[in-house]
PDB file of N, CA and C in Angstrom:
ATOM      1  N   GLU A 549     118.129 124.752  96.354  1.00  0.00           N
ATOM      2  CA  GLU A 549     116.803 125.026  96.081  1.00  0.00           C
ATOM      3  C   GLU A 549     115.975 124.659  95.320  1.00  0.00           C
ATOM      4  N   ARG A 550     115.259 124.144  94.604  1.00  0.00           N
ATOM      5  CA  ARG A 550     114.742 124.234  93.561  1.00  0.00           C
ATOM      6  C   ARG A 550     113.167 125.224  93.461  1.00  0.00           C
ATOM      7  N   PRO A 551     113.186 126.359  92.917  1.00  0.00           N
ATOM      8  CA  PRO A 551     111.646 127.130  92.869  1.00  0.00           C
ATOM      9  C   PRO A 551     109.624 126.251  92.482  1.00  0.00           C
ATOM     10  N   THR A 552     108.864 126.695  93.363  1.00  0.00           N
ATOM     11  CA  THR A 552     107.521 126.001  93.028  1.00  0.00           C
ATOM     12  C   THR A 552     106.454 126.398  91.396  1.00  0.00           C
ATOM     13  N   HIS A 553     107.430 127.283  90.666  1.00  0.00           N
ATOM     14  CA  HIS A 553     106.855 128.350  90.105  1.00  0.00           C
ATOM     15  C   HIS A 553     108.290 127.839  88.821  1.00  0.00           C
ATOM     16  N   GLY A 554     107.249 128.555  87.135  1.00  0.00           N
ATOM     17  CA  GLY A 554     108.092 127.717  85.624  1.00  0.00           C
ATOM     18  C   GLY A 554     107.850 126.638  85.405  1.00  0.00           C
ATOM     19  N   PRO A 555     108.316 126.337  84.273  1.00  0.00           N
ATOM     20  CA  PRO A 555     107.372 124.828  83.823  1.00  0.00           C
ATOM     21  C   PRO A 555     108.879 123.539  84.909  1.00  0.00           C
ATOM     22  N   ARG A 556     110.277 124.381  85.530  1.00  0.00           N
ATOM     23  CA  ARG A 556     110.271 122.872  85.943  1.00  0.00           C
ATOM     24  C   ARG A 556     110.456 122.711  87.649  1.00  0.00           C
ATOM     25  N   GLY A 557     109.936 124.010  87.914  1.00  0.00           N
ATOM     26  CA  GLY A 557     108.866 123.854  89.153  1.00  0.00           C
ATOM     27  C   GLY A 557     108.481 122.572  90.078  1.00  0.00           C
ATOM     28  N   MET A 558     109.083 122.288  91.238  1.00  0.00           N
ATOM     29  CA  MET A 558     109.508 121.558  91.818  1.00  0.00           C
ATOM     30  C   MET A 558     108.019 121.562  92.990  1.00  0.00           C
ATOM     31  N   ASP A 559     107.678 119.866  93.264  1.00  0.00           N
ATOM     32  CA  ASP A 559     106.176 120.012  94.669  1.00  0.00           C
ATOM     33  C   ASP A 559     107.420 120.004  95.369  1.00  0.00           C
ATOM     34  N   LYS A 560     106.770 120.642  96.534  1.00  0.00           N
ATOM     35  CA  LYS A 560     107.157 120.567  97.930  1.00  0.00           C
ATOM     36  C   LYS A 560     106.625 119.696  98.984  1.00  0.00           C
ATOM     37  N   LEU A 561     107.550 119.342  99.569  1.00  0.00           N
ATOM     38  CA  LEU A 561     107.043 118.630 100.600  1.00  0.00           C
ATOM     39  C   LEU A 561     106.734 119.699 102.114  1.00  0.00           C
ATOM     40  N   ILE A 562     105.589 119.570 102.660  1.00  0.00           N
ATOM     41  CA  ILE A 562     105.235 120.437 103.996  1.00  0.00           C
ATOM     42  C   ILE A 562     105.103 119.609 105.249  1.00  0.00           C
ATOM     43  N   ASP A 563     105.939 119.223 106.287  1.00  0.00           N
ATOM     44  CA  ASP A 563     105.151 118.299 107.462  1.00  0.00           C
ATOM     45  C   ASP A 563     105.383 119.677 108.957  1.00  0.00           C
ATOM     46  N   ASP A 564     104.304 119.982 108.969  1.00  0.00           N
ATOM     47  CA  ASP A 564     103.212 120.834 110.138  1.00  0.00           C
ATOM     48  C   ASP A 564     104.298 119.832 111.305  1.00  0.00           C
ATOM     49  N   GLY A 565     103.923 118.520 111.570  1.00  0.00           N
ATOM     50  CA  GLY A 565     104.112 118.082 112.124  1.00  0.00           C
ATOM     51  C   GLY A 565     102.323 116.874 112.816  1.00  0.00           C
ATOM     52  N   LYS A 566     101.617 117.139 112.401  1.00  0.00           N
ATOM     53  CA  LYS A 566     100.639 116.712 112.022  1.00  0.00           C
ATOM     54  C   LYS A 566     100.196 116.131 111.038  1.00  0.00           C
ATOM     55  N   LYS A 567     100.771 116.480 110.160  1.00  0.00           N
ATOM     56  CA  LYS A 567     100.415 116.162 108.572  1.00  0.00           C
ATOM     57  C   LYS A 567     100.540 116.240 107.468  1.00  0.00           C
ATOM     58  N   VAL A 568     100.878 116.068 106.392  1.00  0.00           N
ATOM     59  CA  VAL A 568     102.274 116.130 105.957  1.00  0.00           C
ATOM     60  C   VAL A 568     101.487 116.398 103.932  1.00  0.00           C
ATOM     61  N   THR A 569     101.773 117.695 103.444  1.00  0.00           N
ATOM     62  CA  THR A 569     101.157 118.150 102.047  1.00  0.00           C
ATOM     63  C   THR A 569     102.484 118.115 101.404  1.00  0.00           C
ATOM     64  N   ILE A 570     102.040 117.950 100.040  1.00  0.00           N
ATOM     65  CA  ILE A 570     103.062 117.648  98.615  1.00  0.00           C
ATOM     66  C   ILE A 570     101.919 118.901  97.591  1.00  0.00           C
ATOM     67  N   SER A 571     102.725 119.442  97.255  1.00  0.00           N
ATOM     68  CA  SER A 571     102.689 120.754  96.547  1.00  0.00           C
ATOM     69  C   SER A 571     103.093 121.749  96.112  1.00  0.00           C
ATOM     70  N   ASN A 572     102.729 122.089  94.619  1.00  0.00           N
ATOM     71  CA  ASN A 572     103.781 123.198  93.929  1.00  0.00           C
ATOM     72  C   ASN A 572     102.460 123.890  94.138  1.00  0.00           C
ATOM     73  N   ASP A 573     101.948 124.675  94.576  1.00  0.00           N
ATOM     74  CA  ASP A 573     100.864 126.256  94.724  1.00  0.00           C
ATOM     75  C   ASP A 573     101.847 126.795  95.452  1.00  0.00           C
ATOM     76  N   GLY A 574     101.824 127.865  95.124  1.00  0.00           N
ATOM     77  CA  GLY A 574     102.873 129.020  96.488  1.00  0.00           C
ATOM     78  C   GLY A 574     101.562 129.622  96.701  1.00  0.00           C
ATOM     79  N   ALA A 575     100.507 129.556  97.087  1.00  0.00           N
ATOM     80  CA  ALA A 575      99.548 129.912  97.895  1.00  0.00           C
ATOM     81  C   ALA A 575      99.222 128.416  99.152  1.00  0.00           C
ATOM     82  N   THR A 576      99.340 127.857  98.172  1.00  0.00           N
ATOM     83  CA  THR A 576      99.219 126.063  99.491  1.00  0.00           C
ATOM     84  C   THR A 576     100.070 126.586 100.609  1.00  0.00           C
ATOM     85  N   ILE A 577     101.381 126.519 100.049  1.00  0.00           N
ATOM     86  CA  ILE A 577     102.598 126.657 100.084  1.00  0.00           C
ATOM     87  C   ILE A 577     102.941 128.010 101.566  1.00  0.00           C
ATOM     88  N   ILE A 578     102.108 128.910 101.672  1.00  0.00           N
ATOM     89  CA  ILE A 578     102.384 129.669 102.312  1.00  0.00           C
ATOM     90  C   ILE A 578     101.478 129.839 103.427  1.00  0.00           C
ATOM     91  N   LYS A 579     100.405 128.864 103.005  1.00  0.00           N
ATOM     92  CA  LYS A 579      99.217 128.918 103.972  1.00  0.00           C
ATOM     93  C   LYS A 579      99.262 127.972 104.947  1.00  0.00           C
ATOM     94  N   LEU A 580     100.306 127.263 104.521  1.00  0.00           N
ATOM     95  CA  LEU A 580     100.815 126.345 105.718  1.00  0.00           C
ATOM     96  C   LEU A 580     101.862 126.921 106.708  1.00  0.00           C
ATOM     97  N   ARG A 581     102.893 127.487 106.572  1.00  0.00           N
ATOM     98  CA  ARG A 581     103.940 128.807 107.339  1.00  0.00           C
ATOM     99  C   ARG A 581     103.231 129.350 108.399  1.00  0.00           C
ATOM    100  N   ASP A 582     104.322 129.261 109.353  1.00  0.00           N
ATOM    101  CA  ASP A 582     103.989 130.390 110.198  1.00  0.00           C
ATOM    102  C   ASP A 582     105.075 130.957 110.346  1.00  0.00           C
ATOM    103  N   ILE A 583     104.344 132.614 109.251  1.00  0.00           N
ATOM    104  CA  ILE A 583     105.576 133.357 108.710  1.00  0.00           C
ATOM    105  C   ILE A 583     105.585 134.179 110.290  1.00  0.00           C
ATOM    106  N   VAL A 584     106.693 135.010 110.920  1.00  0.00           N
ATOM    107  CA  VAL A 584     106.294 135.797 111.434  1.00  0.00           C
ATOM    108  C   VAL A 584     107.381 137.341 111.476  1.00  0.00           C
ATOM    109  N   GLN A 585     108.361 136.772 110.421  1.00  0.00           N
ATOM    110  CA  GLN A 585     109.199 138.682 109.986  1.00  0.00           C
ATOM    111  C   GLN A 585     107.601 139.410 109.256  1.00  0.00           C
ATOM    112  N   PRO A 586     107.490 140.332 110.002  1.00  0.00           N
ATOM    113  CA  PRO A 586     106.673 141.448 109.419  1.00  0.00           C
ATOM    114  C   PRO A 586     106.249 141.651 108.035  1.00  0.00           C
ATOM    115  N   ALA A 587     107.954 141.463 106.705  1.00  0.00           N
ATOM    116  CA  ALA A 587     108.235 141.604 105.415  1.00  0.00           C
ATOM    117  C   ALA A 587     107.059 140.131 104.930  1.00  0.00           C
ATOM    118  N   ALA A 588     107.904 139.372 105.385  1.00  0.00           N
ATOM    119  CA  ALA A 588     106.886 138.152 104.817  1.00  0.00           C
ATOM    120  C   ALA A 588     105.607 138.248 105.089  1.00  0.00           C
ATOM    121  N   GLN A 589     105.377 138.577 106.285  1.00  0.00           N
ATOM    122  CA  GLN A 589     104.030 138.516 107.075  1.00  0.00           C
ATOM    123  C   GLN A 589     103.407 139.089 105.867  1.00  0.00           C
ATOM    124  N   THR A 590     103.367 140.227 104.776  1.00  0.00           N
ATOM    125  CA  THR A 590     103.031 141.120 103.723  1.00  0.00           C
ATOM    126  C   THR A 590     103.027 140.703 102.644  1.00  0.00           C
ATOM    127  N   LEU A 591     103.754 139.207 102.424  1.00  0.00           N
ATOM    128  CA  LEU A 591     104.117 138.882 101.199  1.00  0.00           C
ATOM    129  C   LEU A 591     103.400 137.972 101.449  1.00  0.00           C
ATOM    130  N   THR A 592     102.741 137.104 102.689  1.00  0.00           N
ATOM    131  CA  THR A 592     101.953 135.813 102.713  1.00  0.00           C
ATOM    132  C   THR A 592     100.277 137.110 101.717  1.00  0.00           C
ATOM    133  N   GLU A 593     100.270 138.003 103.404  1.00  0.00           N
ATOM    134  CA  GLU A 593      98.970 137.996 102.675  1.00  0.00           C
ATOM    135  C   GLU A 593      98.708 138.500 101.591  1.00  0.00           C
ATOM    136  N   ILE A 594      99.832 139.467 100.255  1.00  0.00           N
ATOM    137  CA  ILE A 594     100.153 139.058  99.116  1.00  0.00           C
ATOM    138  C   ILE A 594      98.947 138.192  97.861  1.00  0.00           C
ATOM    139  N   ALA A 595      99.554 136.818  98.580  1.00  0.00           N
ATOM    140  CA  ALA A 595      99.413 135.629  97.982  1.00  0.00           C
ATOM    141  C   ALA A 595      98.337 135.195  98.356  1.00  0.00           C
ATOM    142  N   LYS A 596      97.496 135.235  99.291  1.00  0.00           N
ATOM    143  CA  LYS A 596      96.378 135.350 100.154  1.00  0.00           C
ATOM    144  C   LYS A 596      95.823 135.884  99.565  1.00  0.00           C
ATOM    145  N   ALA A 597      95.836 136.886  98.861  1.00  0.00           N
ATOM    146  CA  ALA A 597      94.604 138.158  98.514  1.00  0.00           C
ATOM    147  C   ALA A 597      94.650 137.836  97.122  1.00  0.00           C
ATOM    148  N   ARG A 598      95.471 137.665  96.220  1.00  0.00           N
ATOM    149  CA  ARG A 598      95.440 136.980  94.967  1.00  0.00           C
ATOM    150  C   ARG A 598      94.936 135.812  94.882  1.00  0.00           C
ATOM    151  N   ASP A 599      95.398 134.523  95.366  1.00  0.00           N
ATOM    152  CA  ASP A 599      95.207 133.443  95.491  1.00  0.00           C
ATOM    153  C   ASP A 599      93.432 134.039  96.114  1.00  0.00           C
ATOM    154  N   ALA A 600      92.813 134.238  96.877  1.00  0.00           N
ATOM    155  CA  ALA A 600      91.195 134.787  97.004  1.00  0.00           C
ATOM    156  C   ALA A 600      90.376 135.310  95.796  1.00  0.00           C
ATOM    157  N   GLU A 601      91.272 136.202  94.906  1.00  0.00           N
ATOM    158  CA  GLU A 601      90.518 136.935  93.896  1.00  0.00           C
ATOM    159  C   GLU A 601      90.388 135.961  92.429  1.00  0.00           C
ATOM    160  N   GLY A 602      91.672 135.707  92.202  1.00  0.00           N
ATOM    161  CA  GLY A 602      91.808 134.948  90.997  1.00  0.00           C
ATOM    162  C   GLY A 602      92.235 133.144  90.764  1.00  0.00           C
ATOM    163  N   GLY A 603      92.733 133.010  92.379  1.00  0.00           N
ATOM    164  CA  GLY A 603      92.819 131.398  92.443  1.00  0.00           C
ATOM    165  C   GLY A 603      95.002 131.082  91.523  1.00  0.00           C
ATOM    166  N   ASP A 604      95.297 131.998  91.031  1.00  0.00           N
ATOM    167  CA  ASP A 604      96.387 131.954  89.789  1.00  0.00           C
ATOM    168  C   ASP A 604      97.180 132.404  90.533  1.00  0.00           C
ATOM    169  N   GLY A 605      98.513 132.862  90.675  1.00  0.00           N
ATOM    170  CA  GLY A 605      99.821 134.074  90.100  1.00  0.00           C
ATOM    171  C   GLY A 605      99.856 134.282  91.533  1.00  0.00           C
ATOM    172  N   ALA A 606      99.665 133.538  92.825  1.00  0.00           N
ATOM    173  CA  ALA A 606     100.287 133.806  94.301  1.00  0.00           C
ATOM    174  C   ALA A 606     101.782 133.979  94.059  1.00  0.00           C
ATOM    175  N   THR A 607     102.735 132.744  93.875  1.00  0.00           N
ATOM    176  CA  THR A 607     103.655 132.440  93.338  1.00  0.00           C
ATOM    177  C   THR A 607     104.550 134.065  92.668  1.00  0.00           C
ATOM    178  N   SER A 608     104.338 133.997  91.408  1.00  0.00           N
ATOM    179  CA  SER A 608     104.818 135.133  91.161  1.00  0.00           C
ATOM    180  C   SER A 608     104.294 135.973  91.763  1.00  0.00           C
ATOM    181  N   ASP A 609     102.806 136.893  91.884  1.00  0.00           N
ATOM    182  CA  ASP A 609     102.849 138.033  93.082  1.00  0.00           C
ATOM    183  C   ASP A 609     104.216 137.700  94.069  1.00  0.00           C
ATOM    184  N   THR A 610     104.333 136.683  95.080  1.00  0.00           N
ATOM    185  CA  THR A 610     105.315 137.224  96.153  1.00  0.00           C
ATOM    186  C   THR A 610     106.804 137.032  95.386  1.00  0.00           C
ATOM    187  N   VAL A 611     107.422 136.690  94.252  1.00  0.00           N
ATOM    188  CA  VAL A 611     108.226 136.620  93.734  1.00  0.00           C
ATOM    189  C   VAL A 611     108.811 138.454  93.236  1.00  0.00           C
ATOM    190  N   PHE A 612     107.457 138.973  92.691  1.00  0.00           N
ATOM    191  CA  PHE A 612     107.302 139.603  92.131  1.00  0.00           C
ATOM    192  C   PHE A 612     107.873 141.099  93.565  1.00  0.00           C
ATOM    193  N   ALA A 613     106.814 140.727  94.314  1.00  0.00           N
ATOM    194  CA  ALA A 613     106.714 141.697  95.585  1.00  0.00           C
ATOM    195  C   ALA A 613     108.200 141.693  96.577  1.00  0.00           C
ATOM    196  N   GLY A 614     108.511 141.028  96.494  1.00  0.00           N
ATOM    197  CA  GLY A 614     109.804 140.321  97.300  1.00  0.00           C
ATOM    198  C   GLY A 614     110.936 141.312  96.693  1.00  0.00           C
ATOM    199  N   GLU A 615     110.823 141.179  95.129  1.00  0.00           N
ATOM    200  CA  GLU A 615     112.251 141.347  94.692  1.00  0.00           C
ATOM    201  C   GLU A 615     112.677 143.684  94.753  1.00  0.00           C
ATOM    202  N   LEU A 616     110.833 143.366  94.389  1.00  0.00           N
ATOM    203  CA  LEU A 616     110.225 145.270  95.221  1.00  0.00           C
ATOM    204  C   LEU A 616     111.027 145.373  96.513  1.00  0.00           C
ATOM    205  N   LEU A 617     110.654 144.475  97.518  1.00  0.00           N
ATOM    206  CA  LEU A 617     110.979 144.594  98.753  1.00  0.00           C
ATOM    207  C   LEU A 617     112.330 145.202  99.447  1.00  0.00           C
ATOM    208  N   LYS A 618     113.294 143.441  98.023  1.00  0.00           N
ATOM    209  CA  LYS A 618     115.009 144.022  98.304  1.00  0.00           C
ATOM    210  C   LYS A 618     115.347 145.100  97.341  1.00  0.00           C
ATOM    211  N   GLU A 619     115.413 145.695  96.453  1.00  0.00           N
ATOM    212  CA  GLU A 619     115.118 147.374  95.692  1.00  0.00           C
ATOM    213  C   GLU A 619     114.922 148.146  97.288  1.00  0.00           C
ATOM    214  N   ALA A 620     113.337 147.863  97.837  1.00  0.00           N
ATOM    215  CA  ALA A 620     113.268 149.366  98.320  1.00  0.00           C
ATOM    216  C   ALA A 620     114.209 149.506 100.036  1.00  0.00           C
ATOM    217  N   LYS A 621     115.079 147.673 100.600  1.00  0.00           N
ATOM    218  CA  LYS A 621     115.755 148.124 101.298  1.00  0.00           C
ATOM    219  C   LYS A 621     117.322 149.250 100.441  1.00  0.00           C
ATOM    220  N   ASN A 622     117.495 149.188 100.250  1.00  0.00           N
ATOM    221  CA  ASN A 622     118.891 149.695 100.173  1.00  0.00           C
ATOM    222  C   ASN A 622     118.567 151.388  99.311  1.00  0.00           C
ATOM    223  N   PHE A 623     117.176 151.258  99.073  1.00  0.00           N
ATOM    224  CA  PHE A 623     116.209 152.892  99.454  1.00  0.00           C
ATOM    225  C   PHE A 623     116.815 153.645 100.478  1.00  0.00           C
ATOM    226  N   VAL A 624     116.027 151.992 101.659  1.00  0.00           N
ATOM    227  CA  VAL A 624     115.989 153.006 103.257  1.00  0.00           C
ATOM    228  C   VAL A 624     117.761 152.867 103.916  1.00  0.00           C
ATOM    229  N   GLU A 625     118.130 152.241 103.222  1.00  0.00           N
ATOM    230  CA  GLU A 625     119.410 151.974 104.137  1.00  0.00           C
ATOM    231  C   GLU A 625     120.069 152.957 103.332  1.00  0.00           C
ATOM    232  N   ASP A 626     119.700 153.952 102.628  1.00  0.00           N
ATOM    233  CA  ASP A 626     120.605 155.232 102.239  1.00  0.00           C
ATOM    234  C   ASP A 626     119.923 156.626 102.556  1.00  0.00           C
ATOM    235  N   GLY A 627     118.949 156.434 103.243  1.00  0.00           N
ATOM    236  CA  GLY A 627     117.913 156.976 104.073  1.00  0.00           C
ATOM    237  C   GLY A 627     116.358 157.371 103.092  1.00  0.00           C
ATOM    238  N   VAL A 628     116.649 156.831 102.105  1.00  0.00           N
ATOM    239  CA  VAL A 628     114.869 157.779 102.082  1.00  0.00           C
ATOM    240  C   VAL A 628     113.797 157.352 102.382  1.00  0.00           C
ATOM    241  N   HIS A 629     112.877 158.394 103.003  1.00  0.00           N
ATOM    242  CA  HIS A 629     112.293 157.961 103.505  1.00  0.00           C
ATOM    243  C   HIS A 629     110.984 156.550 103.043  1.00  0.00           C
ATOM    244  N   ALA A 630     110.577 156.137 104.015  1.00  0.00           N
ATOM    245  CA  ALA A 630     109.373 154.864 103.441  1.00  0.00           C
ATOM    246  C   ALA A 630     108.064 155.882 102.176  1.00  0.00           C
ATOM    247  N   ARG A 631     107.859 156.620 102.673  1.00  0.00           N
ATOM    248  CA  ARG A 631     106.532 157.541 102.164  1.00  0.00           C
ATOM    249  C   ARG A 631     106.890 157.886 100.987  1.00  0.00           C
ATOM    250  N   ILE A 632     108.659 158.423 100.277  1.00  0.00           N
ATOM    251  CA  ILE A 632     109.056 158.799  99.313  1.00  0.00           C
ATOM    252  C   ILE A 632     109.186 156.900  98.565  1.00  0.00           C
ATOM    253  N   ILE A 633     109.708 156.373  98.802  1.00  0.00           N
ATOM    254  CA  ILE A 633     109.549 155.195  98.093  1.00  0.00           C
ATOM    255  C   ILE A 633     108.254 154.317  98.080  1.00  0.00           C
ATOM    256  N   ILE A 634     107.649 154.641  98.286  1.00  0.00           N
ATOM    257  CA  ILE A 634     105.661 154.363  98.160  1.00  0.00           C
ATOM    258  C   ILE A 634     105.742 154.740  97.440  1.00  0.00           C
ATOM    259  N   GLN A 635     105.682 155.936  96.845  1.00  0.00           N
ATOM    260  CA  GLN A 635     105.282 156.916  95.836  1.00  0.00           C
ATOM    261  C   GLN A 635     105.629 156.834  94.881  1.00  0.00           C
ATOM    262  N   GLY A 636     107.147 155.971  94.710  1.00  0.00           N
ATOM    263  CA  GLY A 636     107.901 156.295  93.662  1.00  0.00           C
ATOM    264  C   GLY A 636     107.557 154.605  93.127  1.00  0.00           C
ATOM    265  N   VAL A 637     107.254 153.404  93.587  1.00  0.00           N
ATOM    266  CA  VAL A 637     106.426 152.227  93.867  1.00  0.00           C
ATOM    267  C   VAL A 637     105.233 152.928  92.939  1.00  0.00           C
ATOM    268  N   ARG A 638     104.110 153.281  93.303  1.00  0.00           N
ATOM    269  CA  ARG A 638     103.414 153.713  93.074  1.00  0.00           C
ATOM    270  C   ARG A 638     103.118 154.613  91.071  1.00  0.00           C
TER     271      ARG A 638
END
């Protein structure tokens, strides 16, 4: 599947059963999804905050935060406490 970001970003079609939306805007796509997984909800909040602040960059911020979470998972699996990981990121 092609991403929405970058010079070759593709539009996405989202059908929620009531209406169909076509967009390549990350914040719009995230707002339309019903996200229940806790880490994914955090990414959703990041995208919403970015959209409210600057209106652009939600996809980039979400990708960046997702990579941070992916790397943090390795530390958690190695037994590193979450507070230590957060201090390292800050």
